[in-house]
XYZ file of N, CA and C in Angstrom:
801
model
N -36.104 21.421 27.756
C -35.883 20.234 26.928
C -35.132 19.165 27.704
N -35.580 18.181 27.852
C -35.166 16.614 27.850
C -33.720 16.428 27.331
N -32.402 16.653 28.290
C -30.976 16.508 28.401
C -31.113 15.021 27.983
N -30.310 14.863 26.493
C -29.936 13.090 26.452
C -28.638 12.681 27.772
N -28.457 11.514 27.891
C -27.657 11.308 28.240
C -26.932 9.698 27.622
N -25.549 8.897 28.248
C -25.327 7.797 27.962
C -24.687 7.669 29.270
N -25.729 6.340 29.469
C -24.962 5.749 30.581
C -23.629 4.826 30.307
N -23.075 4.149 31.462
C -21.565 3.994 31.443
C -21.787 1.983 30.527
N -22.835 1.856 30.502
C -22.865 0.798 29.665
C -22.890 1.302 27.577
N -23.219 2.484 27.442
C -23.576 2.996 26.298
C -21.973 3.527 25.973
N -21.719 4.212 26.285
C -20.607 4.682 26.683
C -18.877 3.284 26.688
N -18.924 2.916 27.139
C -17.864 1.746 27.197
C -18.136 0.852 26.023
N -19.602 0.949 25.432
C -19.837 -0.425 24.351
C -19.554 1.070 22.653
N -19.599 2.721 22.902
C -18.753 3.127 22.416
C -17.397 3.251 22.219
N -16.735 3.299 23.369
C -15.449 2.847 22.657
C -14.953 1.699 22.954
N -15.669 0.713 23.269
C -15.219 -0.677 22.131
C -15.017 -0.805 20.433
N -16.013 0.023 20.399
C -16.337 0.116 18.543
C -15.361 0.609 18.073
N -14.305 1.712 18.738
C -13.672 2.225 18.186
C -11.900 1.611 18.430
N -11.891 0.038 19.064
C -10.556 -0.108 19.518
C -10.141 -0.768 18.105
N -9.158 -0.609 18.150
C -7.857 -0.927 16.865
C -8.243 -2.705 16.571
N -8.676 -3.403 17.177
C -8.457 -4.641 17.060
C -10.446 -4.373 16.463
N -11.261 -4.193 17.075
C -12.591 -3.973 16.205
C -12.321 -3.146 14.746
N -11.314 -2.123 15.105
C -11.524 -1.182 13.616
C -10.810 -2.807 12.310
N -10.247 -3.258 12.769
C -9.350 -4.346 11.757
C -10.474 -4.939 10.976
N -11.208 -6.023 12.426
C -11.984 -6.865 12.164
C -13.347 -5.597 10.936
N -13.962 -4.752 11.804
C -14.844 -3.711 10.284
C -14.545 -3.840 9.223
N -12.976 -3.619 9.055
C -12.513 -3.529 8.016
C -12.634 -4.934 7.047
N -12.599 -6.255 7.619
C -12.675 -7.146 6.829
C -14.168 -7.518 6.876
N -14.868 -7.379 7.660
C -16.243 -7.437 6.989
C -16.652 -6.483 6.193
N -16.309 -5.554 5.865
C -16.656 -4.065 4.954
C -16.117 -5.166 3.587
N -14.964 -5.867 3.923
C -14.350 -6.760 2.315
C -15.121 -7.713 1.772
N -15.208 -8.197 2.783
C -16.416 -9.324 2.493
C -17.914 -9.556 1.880
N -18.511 -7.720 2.493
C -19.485 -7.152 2.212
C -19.561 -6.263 0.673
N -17.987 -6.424 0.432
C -18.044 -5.637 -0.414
C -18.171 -4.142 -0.576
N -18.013 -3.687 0.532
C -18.198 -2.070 0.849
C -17.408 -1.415 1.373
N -16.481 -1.443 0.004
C -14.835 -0.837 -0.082
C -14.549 0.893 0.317
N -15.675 1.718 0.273
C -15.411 3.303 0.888
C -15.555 3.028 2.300
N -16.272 1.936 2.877
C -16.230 2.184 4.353
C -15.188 1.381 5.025
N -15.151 0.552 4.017
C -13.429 -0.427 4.206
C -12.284 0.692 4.802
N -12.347 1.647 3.503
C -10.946 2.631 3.590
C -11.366 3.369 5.084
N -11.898 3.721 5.075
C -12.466 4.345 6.494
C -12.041 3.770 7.761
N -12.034 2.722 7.818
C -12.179 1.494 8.971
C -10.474 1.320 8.523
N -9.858 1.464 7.569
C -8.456 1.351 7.461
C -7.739 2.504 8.084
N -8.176 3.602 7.581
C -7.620 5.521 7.964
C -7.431 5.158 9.344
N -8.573 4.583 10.010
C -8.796 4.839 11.470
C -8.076 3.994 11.916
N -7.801 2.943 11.640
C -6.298 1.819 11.692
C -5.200 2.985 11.691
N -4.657 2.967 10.871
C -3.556 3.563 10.476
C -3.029 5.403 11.690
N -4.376 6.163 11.526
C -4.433 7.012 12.882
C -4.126 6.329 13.755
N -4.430 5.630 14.399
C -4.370 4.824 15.729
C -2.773 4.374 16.024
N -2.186 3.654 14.596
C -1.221 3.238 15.003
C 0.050 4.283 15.234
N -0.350 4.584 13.850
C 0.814 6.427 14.069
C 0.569 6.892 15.183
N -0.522 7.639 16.289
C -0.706 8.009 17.290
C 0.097 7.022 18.561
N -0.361 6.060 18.195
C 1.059 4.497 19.747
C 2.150 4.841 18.825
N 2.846 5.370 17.950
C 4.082 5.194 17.439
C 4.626 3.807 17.199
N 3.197 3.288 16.834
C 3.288 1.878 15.875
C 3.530 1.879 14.314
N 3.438 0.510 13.660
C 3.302 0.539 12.272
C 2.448 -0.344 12.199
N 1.796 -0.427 10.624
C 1.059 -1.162 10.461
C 1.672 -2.887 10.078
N 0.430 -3.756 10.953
C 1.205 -4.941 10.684
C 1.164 -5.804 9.241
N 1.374 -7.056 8.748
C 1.582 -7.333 7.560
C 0.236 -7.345 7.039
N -0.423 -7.834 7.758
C -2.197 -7.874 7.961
C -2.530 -6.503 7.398
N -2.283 -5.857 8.296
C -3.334 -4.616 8.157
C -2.472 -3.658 6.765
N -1.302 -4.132 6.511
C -0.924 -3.082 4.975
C -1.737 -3.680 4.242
N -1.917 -4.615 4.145
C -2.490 -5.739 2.925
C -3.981 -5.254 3.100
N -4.735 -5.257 4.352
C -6.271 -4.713 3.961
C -6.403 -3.072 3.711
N -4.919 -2.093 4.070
C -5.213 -0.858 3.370
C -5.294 -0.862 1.890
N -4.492 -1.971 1.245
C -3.697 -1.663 0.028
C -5.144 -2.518 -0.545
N -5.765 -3.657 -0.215
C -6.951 -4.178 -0.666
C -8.259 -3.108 -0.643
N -8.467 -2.318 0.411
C -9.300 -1.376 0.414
C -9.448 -0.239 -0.792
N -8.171 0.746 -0.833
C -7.749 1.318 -1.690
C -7.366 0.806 -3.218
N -7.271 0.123 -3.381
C -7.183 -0.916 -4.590
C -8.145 -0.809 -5.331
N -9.199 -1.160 -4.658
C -11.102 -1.428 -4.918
C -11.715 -0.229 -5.114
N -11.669 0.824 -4.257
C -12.169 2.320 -4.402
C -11.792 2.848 -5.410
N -10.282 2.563 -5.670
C -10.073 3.321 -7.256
C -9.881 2.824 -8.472
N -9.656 1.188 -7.961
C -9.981 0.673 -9.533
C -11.594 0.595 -9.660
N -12.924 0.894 -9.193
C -14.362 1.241 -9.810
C -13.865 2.415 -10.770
N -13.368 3.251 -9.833
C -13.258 4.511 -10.583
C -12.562 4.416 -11.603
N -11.475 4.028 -12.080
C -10.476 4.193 -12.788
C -11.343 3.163 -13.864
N -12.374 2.456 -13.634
C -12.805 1.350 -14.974
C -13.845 2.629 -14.978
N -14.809 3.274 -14.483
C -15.979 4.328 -14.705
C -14.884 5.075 -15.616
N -13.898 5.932 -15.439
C -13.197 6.756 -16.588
C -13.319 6.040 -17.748
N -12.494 4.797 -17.795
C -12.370 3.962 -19.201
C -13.726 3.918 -19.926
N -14.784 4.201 -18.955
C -16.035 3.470 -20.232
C -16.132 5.331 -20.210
N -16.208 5.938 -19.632
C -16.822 7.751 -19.822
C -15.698 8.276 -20.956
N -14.346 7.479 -21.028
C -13.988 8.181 -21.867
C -13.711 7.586 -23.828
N -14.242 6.097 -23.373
C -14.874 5.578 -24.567
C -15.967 6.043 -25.220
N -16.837 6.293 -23.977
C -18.076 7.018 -25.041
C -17.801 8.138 -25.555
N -17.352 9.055 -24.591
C -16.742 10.518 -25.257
C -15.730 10.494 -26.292
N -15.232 9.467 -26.683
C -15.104 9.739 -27.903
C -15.767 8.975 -29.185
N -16.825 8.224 -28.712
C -17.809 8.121 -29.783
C -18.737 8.547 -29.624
N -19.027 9.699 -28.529
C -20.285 9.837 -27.990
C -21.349 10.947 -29.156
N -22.276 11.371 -29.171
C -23.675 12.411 -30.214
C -22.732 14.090 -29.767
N -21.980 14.755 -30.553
C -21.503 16.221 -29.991
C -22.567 16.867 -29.195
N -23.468 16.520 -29.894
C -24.910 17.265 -28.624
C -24.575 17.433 -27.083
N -24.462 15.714 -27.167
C -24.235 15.176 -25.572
C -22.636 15.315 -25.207
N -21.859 15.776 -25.957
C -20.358 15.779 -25.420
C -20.127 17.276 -24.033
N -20.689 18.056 -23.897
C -21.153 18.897 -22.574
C -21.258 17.650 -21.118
N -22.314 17.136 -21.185
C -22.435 16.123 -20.451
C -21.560 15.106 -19.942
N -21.193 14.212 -21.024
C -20.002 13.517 -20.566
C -19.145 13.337 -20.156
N -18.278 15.221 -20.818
C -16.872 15.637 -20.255
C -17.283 15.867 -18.984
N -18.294 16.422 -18.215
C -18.608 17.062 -17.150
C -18.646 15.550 -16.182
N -19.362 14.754 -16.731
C -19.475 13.752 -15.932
C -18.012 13.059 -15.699
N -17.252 12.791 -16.485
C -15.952 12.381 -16.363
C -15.275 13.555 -15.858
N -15.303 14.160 -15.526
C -14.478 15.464 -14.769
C -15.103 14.851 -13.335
N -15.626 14.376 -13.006
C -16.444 14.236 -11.570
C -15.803 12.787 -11.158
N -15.591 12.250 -11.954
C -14.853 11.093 -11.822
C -13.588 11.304 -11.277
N -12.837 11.957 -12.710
C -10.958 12.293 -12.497
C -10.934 13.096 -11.149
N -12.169 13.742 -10.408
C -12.030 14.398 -8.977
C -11.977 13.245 -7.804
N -13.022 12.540 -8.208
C -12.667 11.374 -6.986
C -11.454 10.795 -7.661
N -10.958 10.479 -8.591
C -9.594 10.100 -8.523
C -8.668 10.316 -7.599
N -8.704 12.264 -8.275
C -7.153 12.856 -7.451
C -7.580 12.749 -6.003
N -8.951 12.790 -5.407
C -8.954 12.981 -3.988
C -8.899 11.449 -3.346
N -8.770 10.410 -3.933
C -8.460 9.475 -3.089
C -6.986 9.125 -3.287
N -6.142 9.576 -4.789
C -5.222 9.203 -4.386
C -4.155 10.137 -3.639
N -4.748 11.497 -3.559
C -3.899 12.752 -2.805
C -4.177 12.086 -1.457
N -5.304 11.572 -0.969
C -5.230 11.086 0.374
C -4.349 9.877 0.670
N -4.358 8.636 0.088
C -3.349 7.855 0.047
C -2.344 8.108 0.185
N -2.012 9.264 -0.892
C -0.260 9.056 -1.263
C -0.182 10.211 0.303
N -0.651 11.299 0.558
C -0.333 11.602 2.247
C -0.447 10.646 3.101
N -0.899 9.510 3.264
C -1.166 8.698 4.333
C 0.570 7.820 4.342
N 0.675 7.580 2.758
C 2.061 6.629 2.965
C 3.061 7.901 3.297
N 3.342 8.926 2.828
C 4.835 10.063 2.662
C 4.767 10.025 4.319
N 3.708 10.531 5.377
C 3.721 11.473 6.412
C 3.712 10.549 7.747
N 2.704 8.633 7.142
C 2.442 7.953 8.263
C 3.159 6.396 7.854
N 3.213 5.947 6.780
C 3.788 4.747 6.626
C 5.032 4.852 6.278
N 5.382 5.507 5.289
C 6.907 5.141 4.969
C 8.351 5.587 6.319
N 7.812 6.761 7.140
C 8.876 6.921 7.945
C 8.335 5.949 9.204
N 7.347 5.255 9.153
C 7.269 4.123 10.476
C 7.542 3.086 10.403
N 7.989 3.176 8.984
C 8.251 1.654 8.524
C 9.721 0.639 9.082
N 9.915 -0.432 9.562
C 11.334 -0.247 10.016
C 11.704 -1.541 9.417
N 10.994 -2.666 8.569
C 11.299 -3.533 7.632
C 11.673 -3.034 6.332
N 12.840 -3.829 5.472
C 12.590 -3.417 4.184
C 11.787 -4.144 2.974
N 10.971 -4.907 3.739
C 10.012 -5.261 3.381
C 8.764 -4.145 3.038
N 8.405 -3.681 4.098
C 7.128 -2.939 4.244
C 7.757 -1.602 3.619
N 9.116 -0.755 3.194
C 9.025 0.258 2.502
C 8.906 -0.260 1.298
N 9.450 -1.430 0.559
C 9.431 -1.883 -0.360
C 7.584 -1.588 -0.902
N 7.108 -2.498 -0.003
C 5.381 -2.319 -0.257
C 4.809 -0.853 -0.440
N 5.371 0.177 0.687
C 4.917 1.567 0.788
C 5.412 2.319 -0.364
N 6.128 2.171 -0.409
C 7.249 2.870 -1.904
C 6.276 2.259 -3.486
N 6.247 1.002 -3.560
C 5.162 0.290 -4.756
C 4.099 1.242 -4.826
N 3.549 1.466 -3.420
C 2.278 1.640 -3.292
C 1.795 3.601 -3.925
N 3.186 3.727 -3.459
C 3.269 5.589 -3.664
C 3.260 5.759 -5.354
N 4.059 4.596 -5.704
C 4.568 4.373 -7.246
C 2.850 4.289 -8.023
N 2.134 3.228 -7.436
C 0.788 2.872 -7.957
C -0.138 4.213 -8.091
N -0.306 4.828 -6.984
C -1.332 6.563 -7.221
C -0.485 7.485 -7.297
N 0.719 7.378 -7.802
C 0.966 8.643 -8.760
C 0.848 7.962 -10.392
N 0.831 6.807 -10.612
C 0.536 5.866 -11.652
C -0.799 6.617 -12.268
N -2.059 6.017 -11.276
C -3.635 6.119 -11.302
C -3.677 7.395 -11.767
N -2.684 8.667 -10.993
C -3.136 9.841 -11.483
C -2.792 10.474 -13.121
N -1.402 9.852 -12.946
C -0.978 10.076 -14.838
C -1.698 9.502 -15.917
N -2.423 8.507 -15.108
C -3.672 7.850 -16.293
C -4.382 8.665 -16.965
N -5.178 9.590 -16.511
C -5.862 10.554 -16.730
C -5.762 12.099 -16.796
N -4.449 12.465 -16.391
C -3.711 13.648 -16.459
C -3.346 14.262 -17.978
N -2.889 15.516 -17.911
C -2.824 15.991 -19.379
C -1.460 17.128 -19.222
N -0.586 16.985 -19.835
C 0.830 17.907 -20.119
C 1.352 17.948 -18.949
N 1.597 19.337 -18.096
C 2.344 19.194 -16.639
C 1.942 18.670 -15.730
N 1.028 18.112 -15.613
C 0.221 17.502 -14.340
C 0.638 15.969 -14.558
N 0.503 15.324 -15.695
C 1.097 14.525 -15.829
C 2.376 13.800 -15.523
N 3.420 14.992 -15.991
C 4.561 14.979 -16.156
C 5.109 14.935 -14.998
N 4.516 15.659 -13.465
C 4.429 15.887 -12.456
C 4.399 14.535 -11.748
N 3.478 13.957 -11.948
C 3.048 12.296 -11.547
C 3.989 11.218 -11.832
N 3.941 11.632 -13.092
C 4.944 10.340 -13.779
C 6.795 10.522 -12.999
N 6.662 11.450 -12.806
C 8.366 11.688 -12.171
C 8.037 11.089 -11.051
N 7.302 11.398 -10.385
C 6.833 11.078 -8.743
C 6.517 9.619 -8.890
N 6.066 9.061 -9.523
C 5.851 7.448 -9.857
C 6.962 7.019 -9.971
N 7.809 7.199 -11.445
C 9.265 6.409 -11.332
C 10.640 6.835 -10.609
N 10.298 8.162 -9.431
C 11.010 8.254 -8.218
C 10.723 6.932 -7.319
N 9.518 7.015 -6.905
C 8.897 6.085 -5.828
C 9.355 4.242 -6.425
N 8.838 3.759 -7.806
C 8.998 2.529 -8.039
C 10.226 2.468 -7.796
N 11.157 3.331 -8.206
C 13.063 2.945 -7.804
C 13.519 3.119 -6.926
N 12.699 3.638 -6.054
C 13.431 3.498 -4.585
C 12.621 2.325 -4.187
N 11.673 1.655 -4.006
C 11.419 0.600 -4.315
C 12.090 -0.714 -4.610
N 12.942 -0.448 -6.012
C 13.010 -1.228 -7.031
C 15.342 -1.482 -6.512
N 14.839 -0.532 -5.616
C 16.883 -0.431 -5.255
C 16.797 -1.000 -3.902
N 15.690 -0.744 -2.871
C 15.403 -1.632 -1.871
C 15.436 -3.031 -1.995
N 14.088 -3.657 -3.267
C 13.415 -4.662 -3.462
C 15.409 -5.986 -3.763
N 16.034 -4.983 -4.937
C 17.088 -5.639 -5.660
C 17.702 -6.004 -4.501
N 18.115 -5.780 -3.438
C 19.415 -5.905 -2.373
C 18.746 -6.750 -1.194
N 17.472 -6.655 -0.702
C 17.154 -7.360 0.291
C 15.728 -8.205 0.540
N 15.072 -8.061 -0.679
C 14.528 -9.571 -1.152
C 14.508 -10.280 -2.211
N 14.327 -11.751 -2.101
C 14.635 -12.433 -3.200
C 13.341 -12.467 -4.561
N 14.411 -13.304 -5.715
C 13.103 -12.385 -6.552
C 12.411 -13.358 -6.632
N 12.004 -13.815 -5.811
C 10.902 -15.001 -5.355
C 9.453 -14.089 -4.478
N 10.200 -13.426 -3.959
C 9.350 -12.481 -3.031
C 8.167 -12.200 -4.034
N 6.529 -12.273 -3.423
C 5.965 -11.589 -3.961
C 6.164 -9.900 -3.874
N 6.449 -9.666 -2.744
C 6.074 -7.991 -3.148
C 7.196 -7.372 -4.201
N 8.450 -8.194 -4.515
C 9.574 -7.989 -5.584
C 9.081 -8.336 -6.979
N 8.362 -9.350 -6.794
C 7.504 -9.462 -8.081
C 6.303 -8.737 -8.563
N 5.378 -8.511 -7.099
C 4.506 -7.196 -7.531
C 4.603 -5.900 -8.431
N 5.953 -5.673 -7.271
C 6.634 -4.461 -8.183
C 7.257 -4.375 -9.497
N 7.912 -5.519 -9.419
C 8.535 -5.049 -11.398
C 7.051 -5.516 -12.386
N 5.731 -6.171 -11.768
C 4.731 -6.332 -12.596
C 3.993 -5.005 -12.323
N 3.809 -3.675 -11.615
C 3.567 -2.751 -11.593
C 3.984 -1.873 -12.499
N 5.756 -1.609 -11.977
C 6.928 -0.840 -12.605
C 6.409 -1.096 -14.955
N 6.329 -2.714 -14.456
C 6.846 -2.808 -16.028
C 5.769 -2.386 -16.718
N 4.022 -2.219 -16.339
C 3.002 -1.765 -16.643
C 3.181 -0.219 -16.733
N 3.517 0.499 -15.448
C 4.181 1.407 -15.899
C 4.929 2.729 -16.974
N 5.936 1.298 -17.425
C 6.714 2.032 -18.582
C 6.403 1.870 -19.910
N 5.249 0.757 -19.764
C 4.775 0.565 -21.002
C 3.433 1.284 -21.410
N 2.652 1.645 -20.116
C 1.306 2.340 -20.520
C 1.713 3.974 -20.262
N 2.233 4.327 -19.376
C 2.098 6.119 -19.452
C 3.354 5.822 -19.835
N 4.810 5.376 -19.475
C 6.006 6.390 -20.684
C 6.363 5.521 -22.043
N 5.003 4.708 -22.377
C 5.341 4.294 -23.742
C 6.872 4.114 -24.077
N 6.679 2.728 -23.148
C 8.307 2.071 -23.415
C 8.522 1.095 -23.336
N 7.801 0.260 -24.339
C 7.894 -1.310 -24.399
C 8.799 -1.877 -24.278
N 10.407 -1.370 -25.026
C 11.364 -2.285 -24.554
C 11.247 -2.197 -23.723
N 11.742 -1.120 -22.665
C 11.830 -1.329 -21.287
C 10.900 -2.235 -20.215
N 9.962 -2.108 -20.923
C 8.379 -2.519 -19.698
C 8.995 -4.479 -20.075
N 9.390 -4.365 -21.646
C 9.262 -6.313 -21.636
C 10.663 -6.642 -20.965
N 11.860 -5.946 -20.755
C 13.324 -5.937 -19.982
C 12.809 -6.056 -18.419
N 12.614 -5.106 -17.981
C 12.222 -5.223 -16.558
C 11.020 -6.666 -16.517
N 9.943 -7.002 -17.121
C 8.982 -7.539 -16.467
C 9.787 -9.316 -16.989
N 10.573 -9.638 -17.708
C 11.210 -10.591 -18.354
C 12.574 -10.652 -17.315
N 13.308 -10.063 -17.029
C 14.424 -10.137 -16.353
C 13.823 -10.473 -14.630
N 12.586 -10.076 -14.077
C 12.262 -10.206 -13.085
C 11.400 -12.397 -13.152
N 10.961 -12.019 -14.206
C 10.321 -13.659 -14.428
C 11.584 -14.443 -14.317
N 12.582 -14.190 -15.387
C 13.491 -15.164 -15.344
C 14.489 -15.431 -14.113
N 14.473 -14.047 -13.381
C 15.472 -14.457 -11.941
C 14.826 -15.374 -11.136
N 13.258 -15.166 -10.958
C 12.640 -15.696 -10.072
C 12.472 -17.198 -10.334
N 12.442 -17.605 -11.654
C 12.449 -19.057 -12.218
C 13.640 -19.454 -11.861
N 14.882 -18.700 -11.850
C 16.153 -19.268 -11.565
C 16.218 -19.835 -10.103
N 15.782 -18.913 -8.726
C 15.356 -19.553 -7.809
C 14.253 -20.031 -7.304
N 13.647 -20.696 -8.147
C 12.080 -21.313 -7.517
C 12.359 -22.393 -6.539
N 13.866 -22.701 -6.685
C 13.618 -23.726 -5.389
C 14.141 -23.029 -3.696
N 13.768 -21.906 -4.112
C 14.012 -21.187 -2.786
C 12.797 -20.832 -2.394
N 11.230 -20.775 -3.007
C 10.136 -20.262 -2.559
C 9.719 -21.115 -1.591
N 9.688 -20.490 -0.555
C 9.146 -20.807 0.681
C 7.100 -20.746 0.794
N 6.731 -22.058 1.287
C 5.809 -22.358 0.898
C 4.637 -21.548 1.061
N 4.949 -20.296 2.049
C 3.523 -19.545 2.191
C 3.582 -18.303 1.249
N 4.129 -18.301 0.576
C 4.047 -17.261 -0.501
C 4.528 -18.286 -2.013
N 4.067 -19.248 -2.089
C 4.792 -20.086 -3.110
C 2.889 -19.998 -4.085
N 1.693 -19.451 -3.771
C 0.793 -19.425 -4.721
C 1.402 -18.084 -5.111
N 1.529 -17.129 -4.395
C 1.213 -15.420 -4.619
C 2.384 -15.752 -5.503
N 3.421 -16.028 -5.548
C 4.720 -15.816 -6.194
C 4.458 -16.370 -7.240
N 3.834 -17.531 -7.740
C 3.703 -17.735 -8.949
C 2.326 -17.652 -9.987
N 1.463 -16.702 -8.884
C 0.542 -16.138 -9.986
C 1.366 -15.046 -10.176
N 1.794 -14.283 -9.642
C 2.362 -13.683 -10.448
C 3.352 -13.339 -11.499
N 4.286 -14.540 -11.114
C 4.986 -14.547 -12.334
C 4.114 -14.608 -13.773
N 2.588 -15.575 -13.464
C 1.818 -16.056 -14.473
C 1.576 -14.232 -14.998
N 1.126 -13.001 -14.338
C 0.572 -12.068 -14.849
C 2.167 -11.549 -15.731
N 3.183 -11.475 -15.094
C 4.542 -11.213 -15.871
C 4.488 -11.641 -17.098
N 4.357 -12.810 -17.529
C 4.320 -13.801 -18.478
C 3.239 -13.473 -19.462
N 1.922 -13.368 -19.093
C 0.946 -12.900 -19.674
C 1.497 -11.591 -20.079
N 1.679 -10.427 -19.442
C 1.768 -8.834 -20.569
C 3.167 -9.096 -21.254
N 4.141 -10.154 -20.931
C 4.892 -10.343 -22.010
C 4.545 -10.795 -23.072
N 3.429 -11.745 -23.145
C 3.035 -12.317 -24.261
C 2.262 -11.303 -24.851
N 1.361 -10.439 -24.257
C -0.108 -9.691 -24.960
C 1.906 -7.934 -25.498
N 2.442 -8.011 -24.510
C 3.277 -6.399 -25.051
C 4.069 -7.293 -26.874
N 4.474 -8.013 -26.470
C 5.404 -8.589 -27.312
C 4.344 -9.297 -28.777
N 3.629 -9.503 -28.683
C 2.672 -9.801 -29.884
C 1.673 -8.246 -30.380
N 2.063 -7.283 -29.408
C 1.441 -5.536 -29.929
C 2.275 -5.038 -30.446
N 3.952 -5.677 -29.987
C 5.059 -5.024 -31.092
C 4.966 -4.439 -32.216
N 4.222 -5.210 -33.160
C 4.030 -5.090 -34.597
C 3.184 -4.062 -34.972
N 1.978 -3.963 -34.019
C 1.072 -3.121 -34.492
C 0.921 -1.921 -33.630
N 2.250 -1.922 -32.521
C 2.054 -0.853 -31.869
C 3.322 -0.527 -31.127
N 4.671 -0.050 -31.844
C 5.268 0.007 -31.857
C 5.800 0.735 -30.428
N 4.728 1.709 -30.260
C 5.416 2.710 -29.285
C 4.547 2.433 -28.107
N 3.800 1.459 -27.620
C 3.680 0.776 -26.532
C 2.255 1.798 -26.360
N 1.665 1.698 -24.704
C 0.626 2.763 -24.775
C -0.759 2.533 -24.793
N -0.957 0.809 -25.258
C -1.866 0.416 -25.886
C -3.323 1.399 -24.944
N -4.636 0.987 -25.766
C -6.092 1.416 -24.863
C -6.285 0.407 -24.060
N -6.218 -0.885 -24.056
C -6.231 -1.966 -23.142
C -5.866 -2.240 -21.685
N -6.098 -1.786 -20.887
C -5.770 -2.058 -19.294
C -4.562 -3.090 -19.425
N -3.500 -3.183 -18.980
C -2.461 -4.103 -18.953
C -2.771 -5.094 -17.587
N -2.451 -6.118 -17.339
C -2.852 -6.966 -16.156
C -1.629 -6.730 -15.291
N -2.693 -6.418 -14.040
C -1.593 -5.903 -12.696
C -1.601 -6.641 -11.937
N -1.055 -6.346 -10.298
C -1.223 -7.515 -9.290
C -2.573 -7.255 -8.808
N -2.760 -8.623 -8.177
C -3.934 -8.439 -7.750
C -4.020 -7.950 -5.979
């Protein structure tokens, strides 16, 4: 048989494909393209690379992991919401089916966010040497143990949800001391945190305290927002503002917070 071979032009234009500055650029055409599983892929291989130089990732490249991963599991996490709307209006005939099919779902759940949340514990959070970027990594740990209590049931839950409001407060004790609450990623987080306490630990006061005390500091210094984060900082205050208005008008009819409604997060 006919030995393949690659010559040294085949060969060198392979690992070009694979240098850190091409894996980036993949990664933002995978965004562009819209083809967020090969995004994360083209991110992993970022992130290997840099842990291996005993680098970190730069502001750039957290932002296209956290955009990658974002996208992969919010499809999924809206596919649960409609599989588990129908299942509970669904024909009992067909309720075999559905649960099964939504069980296939809640699996790609846990396996993208068990991979995540190892990628931040083992490769981002101890490379991190801003307190900026644990601030982000810590949010981020807070967010898929979040995703997973969505859909979790008794200890598994309970499991998540500790591991979530461990992560948002170390976070949230970073975020308080060394950025201002102008900062988007300080505002990300208490619009995460306050979604949070209001959808899995059904705790509206708390969720409208935190997401209201974070709006109003940040209004107190708006004349400190520095102009390249002066859109991000105040859409988000706008999403703060918004689940204060939609938590605080459910008061009445829903006392113990929790609602079925997706609460509005960062983007």
């Amino acid at each position: 048989r006919k030995q393949l071979t690659l010559d040294n032009e085949s060969i060198a234009r392979l690992k070009m494909e694979d240098t850190h500055e091409n894996l980036v650029y993949k990664a933002k055409l995978s965004e562009q393209a819209e083809r967020f599983d090969e995004m994360v892929e083209h991110m992993k291989a970022v992130v290997e690379g840099a842990f291996a130089e005993g680098n970190e990732l730069s502001v750039e490249e957290r932002n296209l992991l956290s955009v990658a991963y974002k996208n992969v599991i919010g499809s999924r996490r809206a596919s649960w919401r409609v599989l588990s709307s129908i299942e509970s209006k669904g024909e009992p005939d067909k309720l075999p089916i559905i649960t099964q099919y939504k069980k296939e779902v809640e699996d790609e759940l846990i396996d993208i966010c068990n991979t995540i949340l190892l990628i931040i514990k083992d490769k981002l959070i101890p490379r991190s040497t801003s307190e900026e970027g644990k601030v982000f990594y810590y949010k981020m740990k807070g967010d898929y143990h979040r995703y997973l209590a969505e859909f979790q049931q008794a200890d598994d839950r309970k499991a998540s949800s500790t591991e979530a409001l461990q992560a948002y407060n170390s976070a949230q004790d970073i975020a308080a001391s060394e950025l201002p609450p102008t900062h988007p990623i300080r505002l990300g987080l208490a619009l995460n945190f306050s979604v949070f306490y209001y959808e899995i630990m059904s705790s509206p006061d708390r969720a409208c305290h935190l997401a209201k005390q974070a709006f109003d500091d940040a209004i107190a210094e708006l004349d400190t927002l520095s102009e390249e984060s002066y859109k991000d900082s105040t859409l988000i205050m706008q999403l703060l503002r918004d689940n204060l208005t939609l938590w605080t008008s459910d008061q009445d009819e829903n006392p113990t917070g929790g609602g079925d409604d997706p609460q509005v997060e960062d983007l």
